[in-house]
GROMACS .gro file of C-alpha atoms in nm:
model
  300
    1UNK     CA    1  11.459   6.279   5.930
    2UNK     CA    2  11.327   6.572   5.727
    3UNK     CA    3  11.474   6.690   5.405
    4UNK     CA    4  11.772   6.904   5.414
    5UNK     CA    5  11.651   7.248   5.353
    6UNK     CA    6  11.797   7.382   5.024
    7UNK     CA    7  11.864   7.730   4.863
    8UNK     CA    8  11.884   7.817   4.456
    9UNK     CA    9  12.037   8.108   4.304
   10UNK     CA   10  12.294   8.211   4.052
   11UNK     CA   11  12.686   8.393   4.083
   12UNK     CA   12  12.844   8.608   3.808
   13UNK     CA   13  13.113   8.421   3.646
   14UNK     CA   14  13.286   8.731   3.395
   15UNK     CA   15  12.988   8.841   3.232
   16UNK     CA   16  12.769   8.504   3.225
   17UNK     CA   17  12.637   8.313   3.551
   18UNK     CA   18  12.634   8.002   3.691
   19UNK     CA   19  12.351   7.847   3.821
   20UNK     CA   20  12.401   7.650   4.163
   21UNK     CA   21  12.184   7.476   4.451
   22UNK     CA   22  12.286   7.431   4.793
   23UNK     CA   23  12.143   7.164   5.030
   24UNK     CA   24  12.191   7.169   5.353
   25UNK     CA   25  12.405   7.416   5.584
   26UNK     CA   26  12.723   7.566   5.451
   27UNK     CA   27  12.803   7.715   5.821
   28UNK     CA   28  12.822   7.341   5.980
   29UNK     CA   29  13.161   7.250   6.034
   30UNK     CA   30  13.179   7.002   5.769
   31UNK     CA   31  13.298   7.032   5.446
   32UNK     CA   32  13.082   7.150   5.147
   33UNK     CA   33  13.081   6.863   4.893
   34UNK     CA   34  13.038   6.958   4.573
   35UNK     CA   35  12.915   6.783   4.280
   36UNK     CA   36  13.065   6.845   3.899
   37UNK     CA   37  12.892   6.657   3.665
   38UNK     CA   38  12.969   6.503   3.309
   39UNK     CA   39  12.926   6.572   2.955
   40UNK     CA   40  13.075   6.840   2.934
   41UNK     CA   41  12.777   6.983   2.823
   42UNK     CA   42  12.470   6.792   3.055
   43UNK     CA   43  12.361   6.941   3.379
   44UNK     CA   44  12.333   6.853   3.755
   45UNK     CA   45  11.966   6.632   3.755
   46UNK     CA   46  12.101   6.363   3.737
   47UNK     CA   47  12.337   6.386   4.062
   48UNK     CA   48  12.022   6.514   4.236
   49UNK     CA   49  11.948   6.236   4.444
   50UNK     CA   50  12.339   6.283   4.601
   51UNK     CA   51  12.158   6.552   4.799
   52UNK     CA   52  12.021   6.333   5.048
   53UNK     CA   53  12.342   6.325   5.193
   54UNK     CA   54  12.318   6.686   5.358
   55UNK     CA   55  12.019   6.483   5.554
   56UNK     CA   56  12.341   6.323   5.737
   57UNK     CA   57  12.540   6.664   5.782
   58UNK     CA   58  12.753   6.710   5.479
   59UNK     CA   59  12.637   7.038   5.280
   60UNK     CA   60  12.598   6.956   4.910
   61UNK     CA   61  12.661   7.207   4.640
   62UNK     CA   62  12.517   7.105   4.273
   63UNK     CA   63  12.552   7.326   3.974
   64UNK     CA   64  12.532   7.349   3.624
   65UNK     CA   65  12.808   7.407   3.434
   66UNK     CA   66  12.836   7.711   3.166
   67UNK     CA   67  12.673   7.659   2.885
   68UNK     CA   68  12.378   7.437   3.001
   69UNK     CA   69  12.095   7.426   3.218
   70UNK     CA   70  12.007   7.699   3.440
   71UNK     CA   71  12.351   7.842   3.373
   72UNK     CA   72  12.435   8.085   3.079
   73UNK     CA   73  12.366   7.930   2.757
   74UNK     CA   74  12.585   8.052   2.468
   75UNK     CA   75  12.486   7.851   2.133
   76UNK     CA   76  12.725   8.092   1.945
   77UNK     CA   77  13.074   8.056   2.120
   78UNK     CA   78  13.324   7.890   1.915
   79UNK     CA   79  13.554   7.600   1.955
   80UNK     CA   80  13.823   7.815   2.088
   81UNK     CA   81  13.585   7.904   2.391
   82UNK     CA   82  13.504   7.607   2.521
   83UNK     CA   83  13.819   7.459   2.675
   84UNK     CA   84  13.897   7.258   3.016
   85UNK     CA   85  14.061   7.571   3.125
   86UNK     CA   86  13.682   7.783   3.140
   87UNK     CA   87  13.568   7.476   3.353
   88UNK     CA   88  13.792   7.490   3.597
   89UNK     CA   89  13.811   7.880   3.609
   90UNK     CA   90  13.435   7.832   3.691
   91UNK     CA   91  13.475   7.595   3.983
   92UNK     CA   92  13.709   7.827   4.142
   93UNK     CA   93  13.470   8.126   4.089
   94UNK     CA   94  13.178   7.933   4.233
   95UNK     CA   95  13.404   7.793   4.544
   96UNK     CA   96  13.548   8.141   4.613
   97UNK     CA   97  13.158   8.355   4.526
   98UNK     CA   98  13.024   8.083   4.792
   99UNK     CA   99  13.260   8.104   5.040
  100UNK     CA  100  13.403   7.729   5.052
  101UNK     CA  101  13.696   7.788   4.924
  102UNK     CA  102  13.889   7.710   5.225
  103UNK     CA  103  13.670   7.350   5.288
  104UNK     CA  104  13.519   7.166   5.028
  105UNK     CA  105  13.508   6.814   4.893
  106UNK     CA  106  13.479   6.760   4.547
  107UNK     CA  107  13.288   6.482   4.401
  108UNK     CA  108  13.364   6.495   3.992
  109UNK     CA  109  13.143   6.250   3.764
  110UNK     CA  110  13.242   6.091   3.417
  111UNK     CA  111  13.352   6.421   3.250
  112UNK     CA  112  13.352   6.602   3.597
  113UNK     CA  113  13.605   6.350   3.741
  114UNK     CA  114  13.901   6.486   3.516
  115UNK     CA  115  13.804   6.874   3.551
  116UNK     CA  116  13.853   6.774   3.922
  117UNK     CA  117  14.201   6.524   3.912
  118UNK     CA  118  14.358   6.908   3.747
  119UNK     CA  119  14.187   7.104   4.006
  120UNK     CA  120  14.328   6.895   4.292
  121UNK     CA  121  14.677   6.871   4.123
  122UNK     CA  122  14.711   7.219   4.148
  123UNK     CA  123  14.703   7.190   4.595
  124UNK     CA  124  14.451   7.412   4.634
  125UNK     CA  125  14.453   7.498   5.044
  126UNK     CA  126  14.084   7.432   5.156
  127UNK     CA  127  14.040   7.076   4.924
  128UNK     CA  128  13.983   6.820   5.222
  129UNK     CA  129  13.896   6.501   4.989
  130UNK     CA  130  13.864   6.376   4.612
  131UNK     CA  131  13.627   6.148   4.476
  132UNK     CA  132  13.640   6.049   4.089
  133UNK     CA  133  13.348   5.879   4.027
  134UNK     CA  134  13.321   5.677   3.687
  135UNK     CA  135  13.549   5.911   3.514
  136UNK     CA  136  13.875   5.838   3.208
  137UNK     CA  137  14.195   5.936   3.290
  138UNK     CA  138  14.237   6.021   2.948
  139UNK     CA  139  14.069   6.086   2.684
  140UNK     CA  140  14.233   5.851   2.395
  141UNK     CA  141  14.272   5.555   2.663
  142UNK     CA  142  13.849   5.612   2.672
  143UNK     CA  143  13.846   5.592   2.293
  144UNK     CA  144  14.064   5.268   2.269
  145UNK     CA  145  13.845   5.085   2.531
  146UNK     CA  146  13.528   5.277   2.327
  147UNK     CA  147  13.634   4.995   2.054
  148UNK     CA  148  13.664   4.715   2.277
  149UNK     CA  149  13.319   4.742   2.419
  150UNK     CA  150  13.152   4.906   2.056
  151UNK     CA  151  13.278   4.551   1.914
  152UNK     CA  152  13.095   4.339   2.213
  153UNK     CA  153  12.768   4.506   2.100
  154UNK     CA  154  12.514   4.247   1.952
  155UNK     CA  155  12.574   4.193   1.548
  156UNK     CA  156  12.542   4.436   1.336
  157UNK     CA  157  12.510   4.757   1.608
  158UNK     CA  158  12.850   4.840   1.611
  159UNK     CA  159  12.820   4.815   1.150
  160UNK     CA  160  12.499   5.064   1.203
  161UNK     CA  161  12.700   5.348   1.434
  162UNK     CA  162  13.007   5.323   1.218
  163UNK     CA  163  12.800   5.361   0.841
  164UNK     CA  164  12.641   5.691   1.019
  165UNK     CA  165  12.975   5.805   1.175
  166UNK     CA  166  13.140   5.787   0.844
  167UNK     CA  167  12.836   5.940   0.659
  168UNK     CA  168  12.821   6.238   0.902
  169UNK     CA  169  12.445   6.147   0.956
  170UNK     CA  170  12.442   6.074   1.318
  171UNK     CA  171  12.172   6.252   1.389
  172UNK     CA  172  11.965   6.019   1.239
  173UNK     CA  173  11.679   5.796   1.415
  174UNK     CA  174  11.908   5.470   1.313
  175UNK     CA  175  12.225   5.603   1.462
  176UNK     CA  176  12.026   5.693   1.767
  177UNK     CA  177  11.860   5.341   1.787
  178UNK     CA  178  12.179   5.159   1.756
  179UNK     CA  179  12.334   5.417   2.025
  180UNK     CA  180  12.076   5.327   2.303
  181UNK     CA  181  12.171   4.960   2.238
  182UNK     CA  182  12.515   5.073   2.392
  183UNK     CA  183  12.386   5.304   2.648
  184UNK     CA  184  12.142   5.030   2.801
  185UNK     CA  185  12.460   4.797   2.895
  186UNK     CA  186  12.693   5.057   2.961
  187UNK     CA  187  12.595   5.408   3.065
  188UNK     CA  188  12.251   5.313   3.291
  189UNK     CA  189  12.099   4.996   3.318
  190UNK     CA  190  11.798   5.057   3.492
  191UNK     CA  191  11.478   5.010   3.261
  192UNK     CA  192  11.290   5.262   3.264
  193UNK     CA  193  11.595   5.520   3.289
  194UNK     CA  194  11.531   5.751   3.601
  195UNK     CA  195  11.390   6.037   3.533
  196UNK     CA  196  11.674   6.237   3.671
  197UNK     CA  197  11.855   6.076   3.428
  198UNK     CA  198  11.680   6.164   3.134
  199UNK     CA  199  11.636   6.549   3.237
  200UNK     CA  200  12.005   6.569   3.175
  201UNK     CA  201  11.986   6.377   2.884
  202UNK     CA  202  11.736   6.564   2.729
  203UNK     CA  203  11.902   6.913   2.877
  204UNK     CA  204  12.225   6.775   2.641
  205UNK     CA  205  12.008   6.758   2.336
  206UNK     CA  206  11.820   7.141   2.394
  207UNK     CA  207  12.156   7.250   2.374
  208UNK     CA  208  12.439   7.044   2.229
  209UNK     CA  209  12.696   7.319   2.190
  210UNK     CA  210  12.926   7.219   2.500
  211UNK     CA  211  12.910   6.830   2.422
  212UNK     CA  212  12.902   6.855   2.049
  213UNK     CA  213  13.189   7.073   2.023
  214UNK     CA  214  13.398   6.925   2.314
  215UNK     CA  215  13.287   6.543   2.312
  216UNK     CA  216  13.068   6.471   1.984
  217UNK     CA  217  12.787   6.290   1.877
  218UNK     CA  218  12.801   6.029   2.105
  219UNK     CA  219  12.950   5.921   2.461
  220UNK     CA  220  13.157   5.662   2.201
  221UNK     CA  221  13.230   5.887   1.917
  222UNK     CA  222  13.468   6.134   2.118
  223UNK     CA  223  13.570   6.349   1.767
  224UNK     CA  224  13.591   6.696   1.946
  225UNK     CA  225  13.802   6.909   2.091
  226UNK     CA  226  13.888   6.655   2.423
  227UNK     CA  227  13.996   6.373   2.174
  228UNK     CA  228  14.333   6.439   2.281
  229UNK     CA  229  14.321   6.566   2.654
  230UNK     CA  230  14.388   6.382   2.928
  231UNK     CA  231  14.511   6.434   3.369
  232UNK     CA  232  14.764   6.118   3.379
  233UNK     CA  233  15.024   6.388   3.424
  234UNK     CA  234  14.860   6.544   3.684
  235UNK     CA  235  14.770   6.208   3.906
  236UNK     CA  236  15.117   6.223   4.117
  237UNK     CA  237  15.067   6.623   4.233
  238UNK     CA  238  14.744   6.500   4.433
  239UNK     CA  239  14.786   6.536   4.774
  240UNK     CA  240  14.438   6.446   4.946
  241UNK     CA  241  14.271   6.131   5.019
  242UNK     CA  242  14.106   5.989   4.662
  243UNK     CA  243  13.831   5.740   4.623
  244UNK     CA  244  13.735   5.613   4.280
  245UNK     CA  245  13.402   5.491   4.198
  246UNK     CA  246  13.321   5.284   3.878
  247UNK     CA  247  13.069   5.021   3.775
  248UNK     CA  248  13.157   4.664   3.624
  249UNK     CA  249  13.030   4.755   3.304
  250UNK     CA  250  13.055   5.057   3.295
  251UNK     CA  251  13.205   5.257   3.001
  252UNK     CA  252  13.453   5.396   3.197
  253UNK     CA  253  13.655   5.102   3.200
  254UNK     CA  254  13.901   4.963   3.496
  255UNK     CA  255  14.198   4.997   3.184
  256UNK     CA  256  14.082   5.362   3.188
  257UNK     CA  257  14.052   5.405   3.539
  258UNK     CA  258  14.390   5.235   3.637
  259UNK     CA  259  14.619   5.542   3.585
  260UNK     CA  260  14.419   5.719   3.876
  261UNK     CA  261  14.469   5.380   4.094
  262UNK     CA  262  14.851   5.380   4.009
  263UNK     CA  263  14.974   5.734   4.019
  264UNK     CA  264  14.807   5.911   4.271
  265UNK     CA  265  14.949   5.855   4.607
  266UNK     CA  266  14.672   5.811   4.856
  267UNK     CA  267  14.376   5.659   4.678
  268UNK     CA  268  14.132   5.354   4.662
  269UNK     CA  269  13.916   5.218   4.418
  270UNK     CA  270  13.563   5.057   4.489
  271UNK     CA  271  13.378   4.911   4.196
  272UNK     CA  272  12.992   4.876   4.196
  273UNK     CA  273  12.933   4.499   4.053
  274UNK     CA  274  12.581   4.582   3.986
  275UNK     CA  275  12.631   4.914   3.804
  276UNK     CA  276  12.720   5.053   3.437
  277UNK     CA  277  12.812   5.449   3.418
  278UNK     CA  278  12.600   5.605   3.720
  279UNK     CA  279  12.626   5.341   4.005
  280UNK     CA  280  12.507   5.625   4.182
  281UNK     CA  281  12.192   5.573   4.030
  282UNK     CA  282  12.164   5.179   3.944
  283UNK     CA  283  12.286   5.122   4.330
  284UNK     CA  284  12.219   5.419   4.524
  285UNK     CA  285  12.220   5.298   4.881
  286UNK     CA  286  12.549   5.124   4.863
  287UNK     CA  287  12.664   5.412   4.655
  288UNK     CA  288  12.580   5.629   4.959
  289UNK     CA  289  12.728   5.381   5.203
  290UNK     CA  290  13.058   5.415   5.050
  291UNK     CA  291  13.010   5.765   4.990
  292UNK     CA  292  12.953   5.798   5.361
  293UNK     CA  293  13.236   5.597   5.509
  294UNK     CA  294  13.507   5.776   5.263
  295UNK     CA  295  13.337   6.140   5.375
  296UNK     CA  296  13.324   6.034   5.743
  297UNK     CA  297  13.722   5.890   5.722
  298UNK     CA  298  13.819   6.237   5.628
  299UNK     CA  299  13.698   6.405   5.944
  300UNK     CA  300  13.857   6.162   6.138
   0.00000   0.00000   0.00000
């Protein structure tokens, strides 16, 4: 089958933009799903190869969230600016500027899978499914399980990240050696990393702003402005079918996963035994097998 044609383009959000790509047909019947990545603060590459999935019918909206990417890029906003609140404003302006508003699956990743557990807490009319794919339900339950698996590390990694933490120097080539020690067992575990992958790394690091100010230094150092934020409240007010992805080792671990599993009311949980962080990635056809049969339940 050939590719899914795809279209590119950008819709005022206020006075910035966002950038978005659609693949696939928006007019088909089925519901547009649409992909919210992590960070905050990376970009959509990584979730790129998710498009395939408008190959079987299912229109698939990526974009990048403000601040990065192809999106408005605003090095100079303040602490203040960047809050959970702008996120989700700009997922509603993107679903209403693109006309899904009244069908759309959301798909939220890692970061992304929070931003959507509010969204769908709020009932929104035209939200046919929910998938939370290796995502916290809160932030301090991620930091107590970010000491669990820090101390696992081999001896003397977890000594190196804490001396720069403390010294403020984690910028430095050591920190950032001992830090890909923890990312190889539990954010991607494919060696190389996909080059997807690393253009959303590397997009984090062009422009830190978001993911410095709101995460920190480090997927394990969470200092910023989240440290305290969290959707366990919100679990109970969603109303659609849920499906929660994670990995066996990945970061996002089942004791921070297990609020989703317990509070919301219609949900399931499939875990990836192969897979860290982005089992999308690690295991992508039984990623999109699962994918498939959850998206394919909802329209019958």
């Amino acid at each position: 089958m050939p590719p899914a044609p795809s279209a590119k383009g950008t819709v005022p959000f206020g006075s910035h933009q966002t950038w978005f790509r659609i693949t696939g047909d928006l007019s088909s019947g089925k519901p547009a799903l649409v992909l919210v990545h992590g960070g905050p603060g990376s970009t959509h590459d990584y979730l790129l190869n998710l498009a395939e999935l408008a190959e079987q019918g299912w229109p698939v909206v990526h974009y990048d969230q403000l601040g990065n990417g192809g999106s408005s890029h605003l090095p100079d906003a303040g602490p203040e600016f960047w809050t959970p609140q702008l996120f989700l404003d700009e997922l509603d302006n993107l679903l209403r500027t693109l006309g899904i508003a009244d069908n759309y699956v959301l798909l939220g990743q890692s970061w992304g899978g929070l931003l959507v557990a509010r969204h769908a807490a709020a009932r929104p009319a035209g939200l046919r499914g929910l998938v939370i794919a290796n995502a916290p339900a809160s932030y301090p339950l991620w930091l107590a399980e970010m000491k669990v698996l820090r101390d696992q590390l081999p001896p003397g990694v977890n000594e190196t990240l804490l001396k720069h933490e403390a010294a403020g120097t984690t910028d430095s080539d050591e920190y950032h050696a001992a830090m890909r020690s923890f990312y190889e067992k539990h954010v991607c575990r494919l060696n190389p990393w996909p080059r997807d992958y690393l253009a959303s790394f590397y997009e984090i690091y062009n422009d830190p702003t978001v993911y410095f100010t709101m995460n920190g230094p480090s997927e394990f150092h969470v200092v910023g402005t989240l440290k305290d934020w969290g959707v366990i409240e919100d679990c109970p007010q969603i109303a659609v079918p849920t499906l929660l992805l994670s990995g066996r080792y990945d970061e996002a671990t089942p004791v921070t996963v297990q609020p989703f599993q317990d509070l919301i009311p219609d949900v399931r949980w499939h875990i990836f035994e192969g897979s860290s962080h982005l089992p999308h990635l690690e295991q992508p056809a039984e990623f999109r097998a699962v994918l498939l049969e959850y998206l394919e339940s909802l329209a019958g």
